[in-house]
Amino acid sequence: MNLTITDVRLTPILVADPPLLNTQGVHQPYTPRLIVEVETADAVVGFGETYGDTKYLELARPFAEKLIGRQVSDLNGLFAVADEVAVAETRVSGQVDVGGLRGVQTADKLRLSVVSGFEVACLDALGKALGLPVHALLGGKVRDAVEYSAYLFYKWAGHPAGVAAEKDDWGAALDPAGVVAQARLFKERYGFTSFKLKGGVFPPDEEIAAVRALAEAFPGHPLRLDPNGAWSVATSLRVAEELGDVLEYLEDPALGTSAMAEVAAGTGVPLATNMCVTTFAEIAEAFGKGAVQVVLSDHHYWGGLRNTQQLAAICRTFGVGVSMHSNTHLGISLAAMTQVAATVPGLHHACDSHYPWQSEDVLTERLVFEGGKVAVSDAPGLGVEVDRERLRALHQRWADDDGGLRERDDAAAMRVAEPGWVTPGVPRW
Amino acid sequence: MNLTITDVRLTPILVADPPLLNTQGVHQPYTPRLIVEVETADAVVGFGETYGDTKYLELARPFAEKLIGRQVSDLNGLFAVADEVAVAETRVSGQVDVGGLRGVQTADKLRLSVVSGFEVACLDALGKALGLPVHALLGGKVRDAVEYSAYLFYKWAGHPAGVAAEKDDWGAALDPAGVVAQARLFKERYGFTSFKLKGGVFPPDEEIAAVRALAEAFPGHPLRLDPNGAWSVATSLRVAEELGDVLEYLEDPALGTSAMAEVAAGTGVPLATNMCVTTFAEIAEAFGKGAVQVVLSDHHYWGGLRNTQQLAAICRTFGVGVSMHSNTHLGISLAAMTQVAATVPGLHHACDSHYPWQSEDVLTERLVFEGGKVAVSDAPGLGVEVDRERLRALHQRWADDDGGLRERDDAAAMRVAEPGWVTPGVPRW
């Protein structure tokens, strides 16, 4: 058995994304992802997936070159490789725009997001080489299926007229009735029993009404609301007060550790976050201030599956809950999320996943939610197979793009419908 | 490849121990250890080592039975097995005497010490089955050798007359000159360049003089002093003041988080601990109070090599240093310590090891310190081989014992020389 990495391939792609609304704007019709392949001397190929914007790709290319000749089992070494890769322009300030709604933006976080793509690919290859599932490389599963939450979005029926886009069959959801209809569809199609609404789109009273409607339609089911930090402390406390009896947790109501700590001090509703605690460096202050009660991990920007386990251990040690955040992703990442989630003890909240919104995938066979859960594969590696023709076609779309879709920009997408739109200031309400 | 565990063997042994002094008394001439073997369906055997007192053995026996039929790769599952194993008598109070100088004593900690023996054995077997060193199962080494510190003890030339014991060639060390002579021998034999003195034995001024003598004999070398919590806060601060210019850190000067926090607040000398923070449950309070600056991990009572990595991740996240504690141990544990230490980034302090004091081992070939370091083995598993004849002989000594040596009791050993000796109250000075 030769575990030496002999080839690394990077394939940027564009995948269809429905017109999902958030506080910054709306999802573009296509969103970039990067598919990572590592191949060993024995011709074993492992796959990973991460963010696909140009800045990730530019960092991934020199990273990939440095992997040649290393052992696919040398996962701790990936962080040293990341440090070696020159990102001179971002190192100057230490700050870089990693885009979206994922908290503090630093060169370090950008590097970790790239590390995660390679780490998952290496774990997939290592598992295939050894004949072991990834969860066994992470110490073994403690559950046979991982529960996910229905990720509800306000959305338009379709992307703006005249914009090249794939159609979706979810319909519009712009009021409480629309949100409940979407939730019913989620339950019907995938069996989800907990529901999260992406908020920060409409004034708080409208979103309160939507969550109330969900509570009436699904009594006793765990509900979550996530305005991505769009609210003031006062608004956050008012929403917590009004929805406290039905919320499993409130996610990132206000922006920043201080504001979150103020909200936490004023309500018994647990606060979850994927914006306030998004790096190891942010943990000490946030935990010290009691700013968050549930950290939503994301193996992409936390630096991989093993870092996700470490984050979970830290949370467990400090009595903070843990669950999983999701951005737009495909089946490789869902498999990775499921494998690591299977190994984390005390996972008391269903994980988030955008996967149902992605009609396209690079897999030969899509992963399946049954009763809201994804079964933990015991097949070698991640247990998924990539369809090379689909990968090629989605890459071709990326190669052909000249409309700026290679960089995710929800505000730009919104400007197509609403010229003059700018990302609202925070707090928006 | 079949990773199913088909047999588990437990071999309690007694190994020779020199008359090393500490604040509780003196090491007995023989000390119990437990050697754990797991065997897979493919006849691959992995070895682990942990504490050998009867209470560990009694817990390990039902644990061993439950492992049959499980996968050797199912390391996360070991904690569930530990929970299943009935320790009814200890569960009643939650408190149990785990003996010695290792901090809080709970049934949970006892269980973790047993888990660690099986975890290391499983990792050894898994590595052998896969053809990978244990460090590769832990994400890969980030260094090729692990540095250890010379572990200096006040000691008698020999055990009391009339006591059955092995002889040692280290001589007595009961004053500054004796401590320096011992340190020179450590340097000569093993190349150690940092030195730790086990204190709490003589009045603080004598131990200050010993450390001063070490500083003069080895200028610029890292020095540590560890009285095992024997001092008051005031004494701790006085020692810190007097030795601040030569100490790398002061280890457990006072007992308990509050006292340690008081000492830490009053000195710039870093405080290390293996008594104040010995379980995950103790971390939040101690870190919150700034009570410790270096946690000395011990894979035995932290629950294994993977828990050690998690502890290191927690320390890194909170800006707390990490190094490694040692109790009396043999080569299996030194190999395990070296394998995990090789994977921990930011290990800025040499690890402790009692190994040089152990003239007996169960290995066919002893591990070697060169320049104070142990090379990280890349051989499958732990990279050590057990000599069955030596194991049998050391077990026979255990089987033949009727002198109470199956339970480590440093105070009892001291009473042989000083009738009426009782473990001193704390603070002693």
Short mmCIF file of N, CA, C and O in Angstrom, two decimals, chain B residues 10 25 31 54 62 65 112 153 190 199 227 235 306 322 351 364 375 382 395 406 417:
data_model
loop_
_atom_site.label_atom_id
_atom_site.label_comp_id
_atom_site.label_asym_id
_atom_site.label_seq_id
_atom_site.Cartn_x
_atom_site.Cartn_y
_atom_site.Cartn_z
N LEU B 10 -5.84 -9.46 30.11
CA LEU B 10 -5.40 -8.49 31.11
C LEU B 10 -4.32 -9.14 31.96
O LEU B 10 -4.54 -10.21 32.53
N GLY B 25 5.05 10.33 50.74
CA GLY B 25 5.86 9.26 51.31
C GLY B 25 6.97 8.87 50.35
O GLY B 25 7.71 9.73 49.88
N THR B 31 5.67 -1.68 42.04
CA THR B 31 4.45 -0.92 41.80
C THR B 31 3.60 -1.63 40.75
O THR B 31 4.13 -2.23 39.81
N THR B 54 -5.86 -2.75 42.17
CA THR B 54 -7.00 -3.67 42.09
C THR B 54 -8.26 -3.00 41.56
O THR B 54 -9.00 -3.59 40.78
N PRO B 62 -14.76 -6.55 33.51
CA PRO B 62 -16.03 -6.53 32.77
C PRO B 62 -15.92 -5.70 31.48
O PRO B 62 -16.60 -6.00 30.49
N GLU B 65 -14.63 -7.95 28.74
CA GLU B 65 -15.65 -8.87 28.21
C GLU B 65 -16.53 -8.19 27.18
O GLU B 65 -16.92 -8.79 26.18
N LEU B 112 -11.95 6.47 32.93
CA LEU B 112 -11.14 6.98 31.82
C LEU B 112 -9.74 6.37 31.83
O LEU B 112 -9.17 6.12 30.77
N PHE B 153 14.34 13.23 41.46
CA PHE B 153 13.65 12.93 42.72
C PHE B 153 14.65 12.97 43.88
O PHE B 153 15.80 12.51 43.73
N TYR B 190 21.16 10.11 29.30
CA TYR B 190 20.04 10.28 28.36
C TYR B 190 20.07 11.58 27.55
O TYR B 190 19.25 11.76 26.66
N GLY B 199 9.32 18.04 44.30
CA GLY B 199 9.52 18.67 45.61
C GLY B 199 8.44 18.28 46.60
O GLY B 199 7.82 17.22 46.49
N PRO B 227 6.03 20.57 44.00
CA PRO B 227 5.79 20.07 45.36
C PRO B 227 4.45 19.36 45.54
O PRO B 227 4.05 19.10 46.67
N THR B 235 3.55 30.64 50.77
CA THR B 235 4.81 29.93 50.50
C THR B 235 5.05 29.83 48.99
O THR B 235 6.17 30.05 48.51
N ARG B 306 -6.54 10.09 21.97
CA ARG B 306 -7.39 11.03 21.24
C ARG B 306 -7.94 12.09 22.19
O ARG B 306 -8.06 13.27 21.82
N VAL B 322 0.70 23.37 26.92
CA VAL B 322 0.43 21.97 27.19
C VAL B 322 1.74 21.20 27.20
O VAL B 322 2.66 21.51 26.44
N CYS B 351 8.31 16.89 27.75
CA CYS B 351 7.37 16.05 28.51
C CYS B 351 8.08 15.39 29.69
O CYS B 351 9.29 15.16 29.66
N THR B 364 10.81 -6.25 24.45
CA THR B 364 12.01 -6.99 24.04
C THR B 364 13.20 -6.05 23.97
O THR B 364 14.34 -6.43 24.18
N ALA B 375 12.85 9.08 19.58
CA ALA B 375 12.49 9.14 18.16
C ALA B 375 11.07 8.60 17.97
O ALA B 375 10.68 7.64 18.64
N LEU B 382 2.30 0.88 17.78
CA LEU B 382 3.17 1.66 18.66
C LEU B 382 4.64 1.48 18.32
O LEU B 382 5.48 2.25 18.78
N HIS B 395 4.27 -10.76 35.99
CA HIS B 395 2.94 -11.15 36.46
C HIS B 395 3.05 -12.12 37.62
O HIS B 395 2.27 -12.05 38.59
N ARG B 406 0.04 -4.81 45.67
CA ARG B 406 -0.88 -4.68 44.52
C ARG B 406 -1.58 -3.32 44.50
O ARG B 406 -2.19 -2.95 43.51
N ALA B 417 9.98 2.72 57.06
CA ALA B 417 11.17 3.42 57.57
C ALA B 417 10.84 4.31 58.76
O ALA B 417 11.63 4.46 59.68
#
